[in-house]
Amino acid sequence: MRSAAFFALLAATLPALTNAQAQTWAQCGGIGWTGATTCVSGSTCTELNDYYSQCIPGSNAPPPPPTSPPPTSAPTSPTTPTPPTTAPTGTPTPSANNPWTGYQVYLSPYYATEVQAAAAQISDATQSAKALSVAKIPTFTWFDSVAFIQKSTGQKQLVQIVVYDLPDRDCAALASNGEFSIANNGQANYNYYNYIDQLVAQIQKFPDVRVVAVIEPDSLANLVTNLNVQKCANAQTTYLNCVNYALKQLSAVGVYSYMDAGHAGWLGWPANLTPAAQLFSQVYKNAGSSPFIKGLATNVANYNALSAATPDPITQGDANYDELHYINALAPVLKQQGFPATFIVDQGRSGQQNLRQQWGDWCNVKGAGFGTRPTTNTGSSLIDSIVWVKPGGECDGTSNSSSPRFDSHCGLSDAAQPAPEAGTWFQAYFETLVSKANPPL
Ligand SMILES: *[C@@H]1O[C@H](CO)[C@@H](O)[C@H](O)[C@H]1NC(C)=O
């Protein structure tokens, strides 16, 4: 039995431990982390990914972002994957309408919890109330690891998801490296064992829920412009195979898909439009030209205006200086190639313009504000909905140059710093998004 002296000793050490507690929203764990692993009173150390645990306000920290239990039946022979034997049952009928029409958009409980906790940290009552109102604005849920859709409550619910787990993901940058690698059986993991098949199985359980998916941000755009990057060249075949599998399987269970198409400052350059249209049309046709493959998503997690009052100086040289110009230029080329695509456009962080030093700057851009609220009233028959894809307040990437996931864009002078790891809560950034929201919250 431990003696009273032991407890006295323990008590004497406690103040020292207390001093080493991490502040609210600070890092408190993760691979390579040597700092404090406990949090100040009022917040709880919560593991968000292998690289990052964060002190989240409240004694009941929000549930971690959707992650899965580890696979229970690992394939014994991973090099010879068995294709799925159970084809999805029934043939869903695509709606000829805009997928959002007649449906209520499901609010992500995870994001709502993050926002509520963040609003509680803001002392100014007016700002705090504005911040809280963000919890009622639907954003997409990023399934960036194996994950399950939660049962939604009402009927006619529309759930917005981002499919984001390709092997060797984010091939031209570092901040969002994924869990699967091509070298380590990534394609079979993605298709069969740990991602798409499981996602599809979950979706099939809720036939009354309509699902709209953004497919793999940056992946196909990287194949248009970044094949000079070795990691992208190596990933080309795998990306195409995996996206093909994802589109076919999701279409078979009636999910409406929008492939990510970068933004005006990426594929919107005149020289990139035709190669982009050729690639997207080919991918569409290879996936069987399903009417569930609605089209393309643009400006995901970016900052461009849908329709800029005047061109931002950084866009000089590109006639397609905003998302509407880009979409209007791309759509006819897609149609020529046999893909009658419609679009969705992320405006979640596009409230403020003319912030960046270069158009390619994407990481936690300083001074950004929440933008136009999600609406199907888009002013363009080519655009099905204005959406918020990137959950505002979740970080784009760490500014810590020693982190294995550091990307130099996150250290630029127009990137807000200090910034925590990608996907984790960035309180200071969220507060700016609230105060600079346009239209105001
Ligand atoms: C930056 O990252 C390194 C490596 O993960 C870590 O040891 C260090 O404590 C981090 N610094 C800060 C300020 O978080």
Tab-separated table of C-alpha atoms and ligand atoms in Angstrom:
chain	number	residue	atom	x	y	z
A	1	MET	CA	0.000	0.000	0.000
A	2	ARG	CA	1.188	3.474	-0.689
A	3	SER	CA	2.097	5.516	2.327
A	4	ALA	CA	0.832	8.901	3.336
A	5	ALA	CA	4.320	10.166	2.498
A	6	PHE	CA	3.764	9.098	-1.110
A	7	PHE	CA	0.609	11.167	-1.330
A	8	ALA	CA	2.342	14.117	0.264
A	9	LEU	CA	5.067	13.869	-2.324
A	10	LEU	CA	2.499	13.636	-5.061
A	11	ALA	CA	0.705	16.709	-3.737
A	12	ALA	CA	3.983	18.599	-3.652
A	13	THR	CA	4.631	17.843	-7.312
A	14	LEU	CA	1.208	18.900	-8.516
A	15	PRO	CA	1.866	22.639	-8.703
A	16	ALA	CA	4.778	21.979	-11.032
A	17	LEU	CA	2.561	19.911	-13.295
A	18	THR	CA	-0.098	22.587	-13.196
A	19	ASN	CA	2.407	25.132	-14.472
A	20	ALA	CA	3.113	22.926	-17.457
A	21	GLN	CA	-0.500	22.820	-18.590
A	22	ALA	CA	-1.242	23.895	-22.132
A	23	GLN	CA	-3.545	26.830	-22.790
A	24	THR	CA	-6.982	26.506	-24.363
A	25	TRP	CA	-6.679	25.638	-28.095
A	26	ALA	CA	-2.942	24.913	-27.708
A	27	GLN	CA	-1.332	21.627	-28.679
A	28	CYS	CA	-1.208	19.002	-25.923
A	29	GLY	CA	0.032	15.898	-27.725
A	30	GLY	CA	0.858	14.174	-31.001
A	31	ILE	CA	3.749	12.435	-32.711
A	32	GLY	CA	6.995	14.111	-31.696
A	33	TRP	CA	5.291	16.382	-29.166
A	34	THR	CA	7.360	17.064	-26.071
A	35	GLY	CA	5.375	19.915	-24.507
A	36	ALA	CA	2.598	19.877	-21.939
A	37	THR	CA	0.121	17.039	-22.276
A	38	THR	CA	-2.536	18.384	-19.933
A	39	CYS	CA	-4.708	21.449	-20.364
A	40	VAL	CA	-5.588	24.417	-18.193
A	41	SER	CA	-8.781	24.130	-16.195
A	42	GLY	CA	-11.867	24.382	-18.371
A	43	SER	CA	-10.481	22.539	-21.367
A	44	THR	CA	-9.722	18.946	-22.203
A	45	CYS	CA	-6.861	17.453	-24.189
A	46	THR	CA	-8.517	15.831	-27.187
A	47	GLU	CA	-6.763	13.762	-29.838
A	48	LEU	CA	-7.618	15.057	-33.297
A	49	ASN	CA	-5.143	13.082	-35.343
A	50	ASP	CA	-1.835	11.260	-34.887
A	51	TYR	CA	0.042	14.523	-35.126
A	52	TYR	CA	-2.105	16.685	-32.975
A	53	SER	CA	-4.043	16.759	-29.748
A	54	GLN	CA	-5.598	20.067	-28.812
A	55	CYS	CA	-6.971	21.648	-25.620
A	56	ILE	CA	-10.651	22.085	-26.397
A	57	PRO	CA	-12.870	24.127	-24.080
A	58	GLY	CA	-15.274	22.273	-21.835
A	59	SER	CA	-14.922	19.254	-19.637
A	60	ASN	CA	-16.757	17.315	-22.304
A	61	ALA	CA	-14.683	18.094	-25.331
A	62	PRO	CA	-16.502	17.656	-28.629
A	63	PRO	CA	-16.274	14.229	-30.127
A	64	PRO	CA	-13.209	13.905	-32.317
A	65	PRO	CA	-13.767	14.385	-36.029
A	66	PRO	CA	-15.256	11.366	-37.669
A	67	THR	CA	-12.739	8.582	-37.564
A	68	SER	CA	-13.275	4.905	-37.660
A	69	PRO	CA	-12.548	2.003	-35.503
A	70	PRO	CA	-9.538	0.190	-36.913
A	71	PRO	CA	-10.479	-2.322	-39.578
A	72	THR	CA	-11.468	-5.545	-37.895
A	73	SER	CA	-10.710	-7.949	-40.693
A	74	ALA	CA	-7.482	-6.920	-42.327
A	75	PRO	CA	-6.997	-8.587	-45.672
A	76	THR	CA	-4.541	-11.425	-45.447
A	77	SER	CA	-3.266	-10.944	-48.949
A	78	PRO	CA	-3.344	-7.222	-49.535
A	79	THR	CA	-1.837	-7.389	-53.013
A	80	THR	CA	-4.816	-9.306	-54.388
A	81	PRO	CA	-7.866	-7.370	-53.306
A	82	THR	CA	-11.196	-9.028	-53.821
A	83	PRO	CA	-13.502	-6.682	-55.680
A	84	PRO	CA	-16.778	-6.133	-53.912
A	85	THR	CA	-19.168	-8.973	-54.469
A	86	THR	CA	-22.318	-7.243	-53.303
A	87	ALA	CA	-23.371	-4.659	-55.786
A	88	PRO	CA	-25.567	-1.967	-54.249
A	89	THR	CA	-29.165	-3.061	-54.358
A	90	GLY	CA	-31.858	-1.200	-56.202
A	91	THR	CA	-31.343	1.494	-58.786
A	92	PRO	CA	-31.804	4.971	-57.436
A	93	THR	CA	-33.464	7.463	-59.710
A	94	PRO	CA	-31.665	10.745	-60.147
A	95	SER	CA	-33.687	13.877	-59.635
A	96	ALA	CA	-33.801	16.135	-62.632
A	97	ASN	CA	-33.840	19.061	-60.219
A	98	ASN	CA	-31.184	20.778	-58.286
A	99	PRO	CA	-30.229	18.203	-55.599
A	100	TRP	CA	-30.867	20.716	-52.801
A	101	THR	CA	-34.439	21.484	-53.868
A	102	GLY	CA	-36.962	20.281	-51.293
A	103	TYR	CA	-34.357	19.149	-48.779
A	104	GLN	CA	-33.167	20.558	-45.508
A	105	VAL	CA	-29.400	20.644	-45.173
A	106	TYR	CA	-28.103	18.667	-42.240
A	107	LEU	CA	-25.991	20.636	-39.762
A	108	SER	CA	-22.781	18.895	-38.778
A	109	PRO	CA	-22.965	18.362	-35.002
A	110	TYR	CA	-19.191	18.260	-34.840
A	111	TYR	CA	-18.785	21.709	-36.374
A	112	ALA	CA	-21.631	23.072	-34.247
A	113	THR	CA	-19.821	21.886	-31.123
A	114	GLU	CA	-16.585	23.510	-32.258
A	115	VAL	CA	-18.370	26.768	-32.970
A	116	GLN	CA	-20.275	26.762	-29.680
A	117	ALA	CA	-17.063	26.190	-27.750
A	118	ALA	CA	-15.325	28.920	-29.735
A	119	ALA	CA	-18.149	31.427	-29.224
A	120	ALA	CA	-17.978	30.803	-25.489
A	121	GLN	CA	-14.347	31.979	-25.569
A	122	ILE	CA	-15.242	35.385	-26.994
A	123	SER	CA	-15.774	37.921	-24.211
A	124	ASP	CA	-17.496	40.589	-26.306
A	125	ALA	CA	-21.173	39.617	-26.105
A	126	THR	CA	-22.101	40.930	-29.560
A	127	GLN	CA	-19.227	39.166	-31.263
A	128	SER	CA	-19.905	36.011	-29.300
A	129	ALA	CA	-23.541	35.959	-30.419
A	130	LYS	CA	-22.472	36.474	-34.019
A	131	ALA	CA	-19.963	33.671	-33.677
A	132	LEU	CA	-22.624	31.384	-32.264
A	133	SER	CA	-24.877	32.000	-35.248
A	134	VAL	CA	-22.279	30.267	-37.447
A	135	ALA	CA	-23.287	26.950	-35.855
A	136	LYS	CA	-26.576	27.195	-37.773
A	137	ILE	CA	-24.922	27.604	-41.183
A	138	PRO	CA	-24.430	24.282	-42.942
A	139	THR	CA	-20.898	23.318	-43.887
A	140	PHE	CA	-19.653	20.108	-45.436
A	141	THR	CA	-18.293	17.311	-43.281
A	142	TRP	CA	-14.856	16.160	-44.393
A	143	PHE	CA	-14.474	12.407	-44.345
A	144	ASP	CA	-10.713	12.536	-44.320
A	145	SER	CA	-10.335	9.155	-42.779
A	146	VAL	CA	-12.526	6.122	-42.612
A	147	ALA	CA	-15.716	7.427	-41.131
A	148	PHE	CA	-19.342	6.792	-40.625
A	149	ILE	CA	-22.331	8.916	-41.377
A	150	GLN	CA	-24.454	9.511	-38.341
A	151	LYS	CA	-28.136	8.912	-38.461
A	152	SER	CA	-29.929	12.144	-39.039
A	153	THR	CA	-33.146	12.993	-37.293
A	154	GLY	CA	-35.731	14.339	-39.672
A	155	GLN	CA	-36.793	13.307	-43.117
A	156	LYS	CA	-35.788	14.869	-46.396
A	157	GLN	CA	-32.389	15.590	-44.976
A	158	LEU	CA	-29.501	16.407	-47.261
A	159	VAL	CA	-26.072	15.551	-45.927
A	160	GLN	CA	-23.067	17.303	-47.462
A	161	ILE	CA	-19.812	15.397	-47.376
A	162	VAL	CA	-16.287	15.729	-48.699
A	163	VAL	CA	-14.647	12.516	-49.846
A	164	TYR	CA	-11.008	13.179	-49.055
A	165	ASP	CA	-8.773	10.221	-48.416
A	166	LEU	CA	-6.886	9.348	-51.603
A	167	PRO	CA	-3.633	7.491	-51.152
A	168	ASP	CA	-0.708	9.930	-51.460
A	169	ARG	CA	-3.239	12.726	-50.993
A	170	ASP	CA	-2.251	16.363	-51.523
A	171	CYS	CA	0.574	15.347	-53.860
A	172	ALA	CA	1.820	18.879	-54.534
A	173	ALA	CA	1.770	20.105	-50.921
A	174	LEU	CA	2.489	18.764	-47.477
A	175	ALA	CA	-0.058	20.150	-45.041
A	176	SER	CA	-2.772	17.556	-45.613
A	177	ASN	CA	-0.897	14.315	-46.194
A	178	GLY	CA	-3.344	11.487	-45.735
A	179	GLU	CA	-3.483	8.152	-43.989
A	180	PHE	CA	-2.985	5.937	-47.038
A	181	SER	CA	0.104	5.650	-49.196
A	182	ILE	CA	0.313	4.113	-52.637
A	183	ALA	CA	3.418	2.207	-51.604
A	184	ASN	CA	1.507	0.618	-48.758
A	185	ASN	CA	-1.466	-0.830	-50.619
A	186	GLY	CA	-3.258	2.504	-50.688
A	187	GLN	CA	-5.501	1.852	-53.662
A	188	ALA	CA	-7.021	-1.327	-52.258
A	189	ASN	CA	-7.391	0.293	-48.865
A	190	TYR	CA	-9.192	3.255	-50.381
A	191	ASN	CA	-11.491	1.277	-52.632
A	192	TYR	CA	-12.325	-1.865	-50.801
A	193	TYR	CA	-11.173	-2.251	-47.283
A	194	ASN	CA	-11.191	0.979	-45.442
A	195	TYR	CA	-12.908	3.813	-47.173
A	196	ILE	CA	-15.259	3.875	-50.176
A	197	ASP	CA	-16.956	0.537	-49.580
A	198	GLN	CA	-17.505	1.383	-45.929
A	199	LEU	CA	-18.809	4.847	-46.767
A	200	VAL	CA	-21.195	3.360	-49.337
A	201	ALA	CA	-22.377	0.729	-46.864
A	202	GLN	CA	-23.197	3.469	-44.370
A	203	ILE	CA	-25.015	5.561	-46.950
A	204	GLN	CA	-27.133	2.561	-47.944
A	205	LYS	CA	-28.390	2.327	-44.384
A	206	PHE	CA	-30.119	5.701	-44.708
A	207	PRO	CA	-32.042	5.579	-47.968
A	208	ASP	CA	-34.179	8.571	-46.961
A	209	VAL	CA	-31.120	10.773	-46.602
A	210	ARG	CA	-29.887	12.513	-49.717
A	211	VAL	CA	-26.122	12.813	-49.891
A	212	VAL	CA	-24.149	15.348	-51.897
A	213	ALA	CA	-20.396	14.758	-52.113
A	214	VAL	CA	-17.418	16.842	-53.137
A	215	ILE	CA	-14.894	14.424	-54.559
A	216	GLU	CA	-11.263	14.652	-53.499
A	217	PRO	CA	-10.242	18.316	-53.357
A	218	ASP	CA	-7.134	19.173	-55.379
A	219	SER	CA	-6.563	15.672	-56.745
A	220	LEU	CA	-7.664	15.930	-60.378
A	221	ALA	CA	-6.561	19.567	-60.585
A	222	ASN	CA	-3.095	18.412	-59.563
A	223	LEU	CA	-3.173	15.967	-62.487
A	224	VAL	CA	-3.913	18.859	-64.843
A	225	THR	CA	-1.088	21.146	-63.788
A	226	ASN	CA	1.319	19.380	-61.418
A	227	LEU	CA	2.492	16.247	-63.188
A	228	ASN	CA	5.953	17.813	-63.076
A	229	VAL	CA	5.860	17.131	-59.325
A	230	GLN	CA	7.176	13.589	-58.902
A	231	LYS	CA	4.645	12.630	-56.239
A	232	CYS	CA	1.763	13.726	-58.508
A	233	ALA	CA	3.172	11.898	-61.538
A	234	ASN	CA	3.520	8.755	-59.439
A	235	ALA	CA	-0.034	9.141	-58.152
A	236	GLN	CA	-1.732	9.717	-61.507
A	237	THR	CA	-2.900	6.171	-62.197
A	238	THR	CA	-3.931	5.568	-58.610
A	239	TYR	CA	-5.894	8.825	-58.376
A	240	LEU	CA	-7.766	8.021	-61.592
A	241	ASN	CA	-8.545	4.465	-60.519
A	242	CYS	CA	-9.674	5.513	-57.064
A	243	VAL	CA	-11.802	8.453	-58.230
A	244	ASN	CA	-13.362	6.204	-60.862
A	245	TYR	CA	-14.245	3.644	-58.204
A	246	ALA	CA	-15.581	6.302	-55.835
A	247	LEU	CA	-17.791	7.899	-58.510
A	248	LYS	CA	-19.236	4.596	-59.673
A	249	GLN	CA	-19.983	3.288	-56.208
A	250	LEU	CA	-21.426	6.569	-54.950
A	251	SER	CA	-23.596	6.935	-58.061
A	252	ALA	CA	-24.898	3.414	-57.568
A	253	VAL	CA	-26.338	4.395	-54.193
A	254	GLY	CA	-27.699	7.716	-55.401
A	255	VAL	CA	-25.084	10.136	-54.085
A	256	TYR	CA	-24.815	13.355	-56.084
A	257	SER	CA	-21.141	14.019	-56.809
A	258	TYR	CA	-19.216	17.138	-57.680
A	259	MET	CA	-15.565	16.608	-58.558
A	260	ASP	CA	-13.245	19.240	-57.155
A	261	ALA	CA	-12.036	21.549	-59.927
A	262	GLY	CA	-9.632	23.887	-58.156
A	263	HIS	CA	-10.496	27.522	-58.673
A	264	ALA	CA	-10.231	30.430	-61.098
A	265	GLY	CA	-6.598	31.060	-60.240
A	266	TRP	CA	-5.640	27.463	-60.906
A	267	LEU	CA	-7.560	25.798	-63.741
A	268	GLY	CA	-9.176	29.081	-64.784
A	269	TRP	CA	-6.099	30.238	-66.676
A	270	PRO	CA	-6.897	30.047	-70.386
A	271	ALA	CA	-4.100	27.531	-71.024
A	272	ASN	CA	-5.497	25.177	-68.379
A	273	LEU	CA	-9.186	25.267	-69.303
A	274	THR	CA	-9.164	22.801	-72.163
A	275	PRO	CA	-6.864	20.226	-70.525
A	276	ALA	CA	-9.027	20.472	-67.407
A	277	ALA	CA	-12.249	20.011	-69.361
A	278	GLN	CA	-10.746	17.020	-71.181
A	279	LEU	CA	-9.703	15.359	-67.940
A	280	PHE	CA	-12.990	15.915	-66.092
A	281	SER	CA	-15.043	14.784	-69.083
A	282	GLN	CA	-12.938	11.670	-69.452
A	283	VAL	CA	-13.334	10.840	-65.767
A	284	TYR	CA	-17.092	11.398	-66.068
A	285	LYS	CA	-17.354	9.099	-69.084
A	286	ASN	CA	-15.109	6.442	-67.563
A	287	ALA	CA	-17.454	6.394	-64.571
A	288	GLY	CA	-20.369	5.654	-66.878
A	289	SER	CA	-21.675	9.211	-67.411
A	290	SER	CA	-24.030	8.739	-64.489
A	291	PRO	CA	-26.570	11.541	-64.038
A	292	PHE	CA	-25.611	11.431	-60.348
A	293	ILE	CA	-22.248	12.898	-61.325
A	294	LYS	CA	-23.635	16.397	-61.407
A	295	GLY	CA	-20.527	18.370	-62.145
A	296	LEU	CA	-17.750	20.236	-60.435
A	297	ALA	CA	-17.042	22.024	-57.169
A	298	THR	CA	-14.889	25.132	-57.288
A	299	ASN	CA	-13.045	27.333	-54.818
A	300	VAL	CA	-13.099	24.634	-52.122
A	301	ALA	CA	-11.294	26.006	-49.058
A	302	ASN	CA	-10.183	28.979	-51.160
A	303	TYR	CA	-10.896	32.694	-50.958
A	304	ASN	CA	-12.007	33.815	-54.419
A	305	ALA	CA	-15.155	35.842	-54.924
A	306	LEU	CA	-17.966	34.313	-56.934
A	307	SER	CA	-18.334	37.634	-58.655
A	308	ALA	CA	-15.689	40.228	-57.843
A	309	ALA	CA	-16.620	43.892	-57.938
A	310	THR	CA	-13.229	44.574	-59.510
A	311	PRO	CA	-10.449	42.105	-60.312
A	312	ASP	CA	-8.061	41.537	-57.412
A	313	PRO	CA	-4.628	42.827	-58.620
A	314	ILE	CA	-3.115	39.345	-58.060
A	315	THR	CA	-5.381	37.939	-60.784
A	316	GLN	CA	-3.799	40.117	-63.436
A	317	GLY	CA	-3.421	38.321	-66.738
A	318	ASP	CA	-6.301	35.916	-66.153
A	319	ALA	CA	-9.534	36.993	-67.793
A	320	ASN	CA	-11.253	34.501	-65.477
A	321	TYR	CA	-10.539	36.539	-62.378
A	322	ASP	CA	-13.410	35.194	-60.287
A	323	GLU	CA	-15.346	31.940	-59.963
A	324	LEU	CA	-18.234	33.035	-62.171
A	325	HIS	CA	-15.924	33.909	-65.046
A	326	TYR	CA	-14.118	30.610	-64.538
A	327	ILE	CA	-17.349	28.583	-64.534
A	328	ASN	CA	-18.752	30.431	-67.529
A	329	ALA	CA	-15.547	29.691	-69.430
A	330	LEU	CA	-15.240	26.047	-68.376
A	331	ALA	CA	-18.847	24.865	-68.725
A	332	PRO	CA	-19.109	25.153	-72.525
A	333	VAL	CA	-15.818	23.284	-73.028
A	334	LEU	CA	-17.045	20.510	-70.744
A	335	LYS	CA	-20.292	20.355	-72.678
A	336	GLN	CA	-18.397	20.088	-75.957
A	337	GLN	CA	-16.560	17.128	-74.453
A	338	GLY	CA	-19.836	15.462	-73.484
A	339	PHE	CA	-20.096	16.464	-69.820
A	340	PRO	CA	-23.163	18.665	-69.117
A	341	ALA	CA	-21.773	19.755	-65.748
A	342	THR	CA	-23.311	22.092	-63.223
A	343	PHE	CA	-21.380	23.608	-60.349
A	344	ILE	CA	-21.227	24.353	-56.670
A	345	VAL	CA	-18.985	27.112	-55.339
A	346	ASP	CA	-17.464	27.431	-51.877
A	347	GLN	CA	-17.885	30.943	-50.501
A	348	GLY	CA	-17.332	30.089	-46.838
A	349	ARG	CA	-14.211	32.246	-46.482
A	350	SER	CA	-14.623	34.589	-49.439
A	351	GLY	CA	-16.210	37.529	-47.628
A	352	GLN	CA	-13.157	39.770	-47.964
A	353	GLN	CA	-11.169	40.259	-51.142
A	354	ASN	CA	-7.737	41.599	-52.171
A	355	LEU	CA	-5.975	39.989	-49.207
A	356	ARG	CA	-3.294	37.884	-50.822
A	357	GLN	CA	0.157	38.635	-52.157
A	358	GLN	CA	-0.112	35.882	-54.710
A	359	TRP	CA	-3.130	34.077	-56.077
A	360	GLY	CA	-1.663	30.708	-55.176
A	361	ASP	CA	-1.572	31.531	-51.456
A	362	TRP	CA	-4.067	29.207	-49.777
A	363	CYS	CA	-3.026	28.774	-46.177
A	364	ASN	CA	-4.968	30.586	-43.420
A	365	VAL	CA	-5.006	33.799	-45.446
A	366	LYS	CA	-4.943	36.773	-43.104
A	367	GLY	CA	-8.000	38.972	-42.866
A	368	ALA	CA	-10.440	36.497	-44.430
A	369	GLY	CA	-14.100	36.758	-43.438
A	370	PHE	CA	-17.070	34.429	-43.743
A	371	GLY	CA	-18.751	34.938	-47.121
A	372	THR	CA	-22.112	34.582	-48.828
A	373	ARG	CA	-24.364	32.124	-46.987
A	374	PRO	CA	-25.194	28.821	-48.649
A	375	THR	CA	-28.067	29.258	-51.079
A	376	THR	CA	-29.533	27.751	-54.205
A	377	ASN	CA	-30.431	31.256	-55.265
A	378	THR	CA	-27.179	31.629	-57.176
A	379	GLY	CA	-28.068	33.891	-60.064
A	380	SER	CA	-26.642	31.385	-62.555
A	381	SER	CA	-28.274	28.321	-64.093
A	382	LEU	CA	-24.826	26.731	-64.153
A	383	ILE	CA	-24.509	26.946	-60.365
A	384	ASP	CA	-26.659	24.578	-58.305
A	385	SER	CA	-25.674	26.053	-54.967
A	386	ILE	CA	-23.357	28.402	-53.169
A	387	VAL	CA	-21.964	26.258	-50.356
A	388	TRP	CA	-19.598	26.363	-47.404
A	389	VAL	CA	-17.288	23.430	-47.917
A	390	LYS	CA	-14.364	24.352	-45.714
A	391	PRO	CA	-15.514	24.580	-42.090
A	392	GLY	CA	-14.350	28.086	-41.193
A	393	GLY	CA	-12.130	28.045	-38.102
A	394	GLU	CA	-10.531	24.703	-38.900
A	395	CYS	CA	-6.899	25.308	-39.756
A	396	ASP	CA	-5.403	24.855	-43.243
A	397	GLY	CA	-1.955	23.887	-42.019
A	398	THR	CA	0.557	24.480	-39.270
A	399	SER	CA	2.965	27.430	-39.282
A	400	ASN	CA	5.449	25.414	-37.205
A	401	SER	CA	8.344	24.911	-39.614
A	402	SER	CA	9.609	21.933	-37.589
A	403	SER	CA	6.393	19.969	-38.037
A	404	PRO	CA	6.550	17.041	-40.480
A	405	ARG	CA	3.425	18.457	-42.132
A	406	PHE	CA	4.747	22.035	-42.477
A	407	ASP	CA	4.064	23.558	-45.896
A	408	SER	CA	5.910	26.769	-46.704
A	409	HIS	CA	2.670	28.483	-47.769
A	410	CYS	CA	1.641	28.428	-44.107
A	411	GLY	CA	4.714	30.476	-43.203
A	412	LEU	CA	4.128	33.260	-45.746
A	413	SER	CA	3.542	36.796	-44.546
A	414	ASP	CA	-0.090	36.716	-45.696
A	415	ALA	CA	-0.749	33.547	-43.668
A	416	ALA	CA	-2.093	33.987	-40.129
A	417	GLN	CA	0.348	32.738	-37.486
A	418	PRO	CA	0.926	30.931	-35.197
A	419	ALA	CA	-1.303	28.294	-36.756
A	420	PRO	CA	-1.936	24.781	-35.409
A	421	GLU	CA	-2.030	21.573	-37.481
A	422	ALA	CA	-4.357	21.187	-40.473
A	423	GLY	CA	-7.939	20.428	-39.522
A	424	THR	CA	-7.602	21.496	-35.896
A	425	TRP	CA	-9.372	24.479	-34.399
A	426	PHE	CA	-7.737	27.872	-34.958
A	427	GLN	CA	-9.555	30.171	-32.556
A	428	ALA	CA	-7.900	33.462	-33.525
A	429	TYR	CA	-8.613	32.761	-37.180
A	430	PHE	CA	-12.248	31.928	-36.486
A	431	GLU	CA	-12.665	35.212	-34.591
A	432	THR	CA	-11.396	37.134	-37.611
A	433	LEU	CA	-13.739	35.223	-39.929
A	434	VAL	CA	-16.601	36.312	-37.657
A	435	SER	CA	-15.598	39.961	-37.365
A	436	LYS	CA	-14.848	40.301	-41.101
A	437	ALA	CA	-17.893	38.356	-42.291
A	438	ASN	CA	-19.407	39.869	-45.404
A	439	PRO	CA	-22.383	40.040	-45.446
A	440	PRO	CA	-22.092	40.576	-41.676
A	441	LEU	CA	-23.353	37.869	-39.354
B	1	LIG	C1	6.946	22.498	-33.589
B	1	LIG	O1	7.015	21.152	-34.025
B	1	LIG	C2	8.060	20.410	-33.409
B	1	LIG	C3	8.097	19.055	-34.088
B	1	LIG	O2	6.851	18.413	-34.045
B	1	LIG	C4	7.807	20.348	-31.913
B	1	LIG	O3	8.828	19.642	-31.285
B	1	LIG	C5	7.728	21.763	-31.345
B	1	LIG	O4	7.418	21.727	-29.992
B	1	LIG	C6	6.671	22.560	-32.097
B	1	LIG	N1	6.695	23.955	-31.642
B	1	LIG	C7	5.597	24.601	-31.272
B	1	LIG	C8	5.773	26.023	-30.872
B	1	LIG	O5	4.495	24.084	-31.263
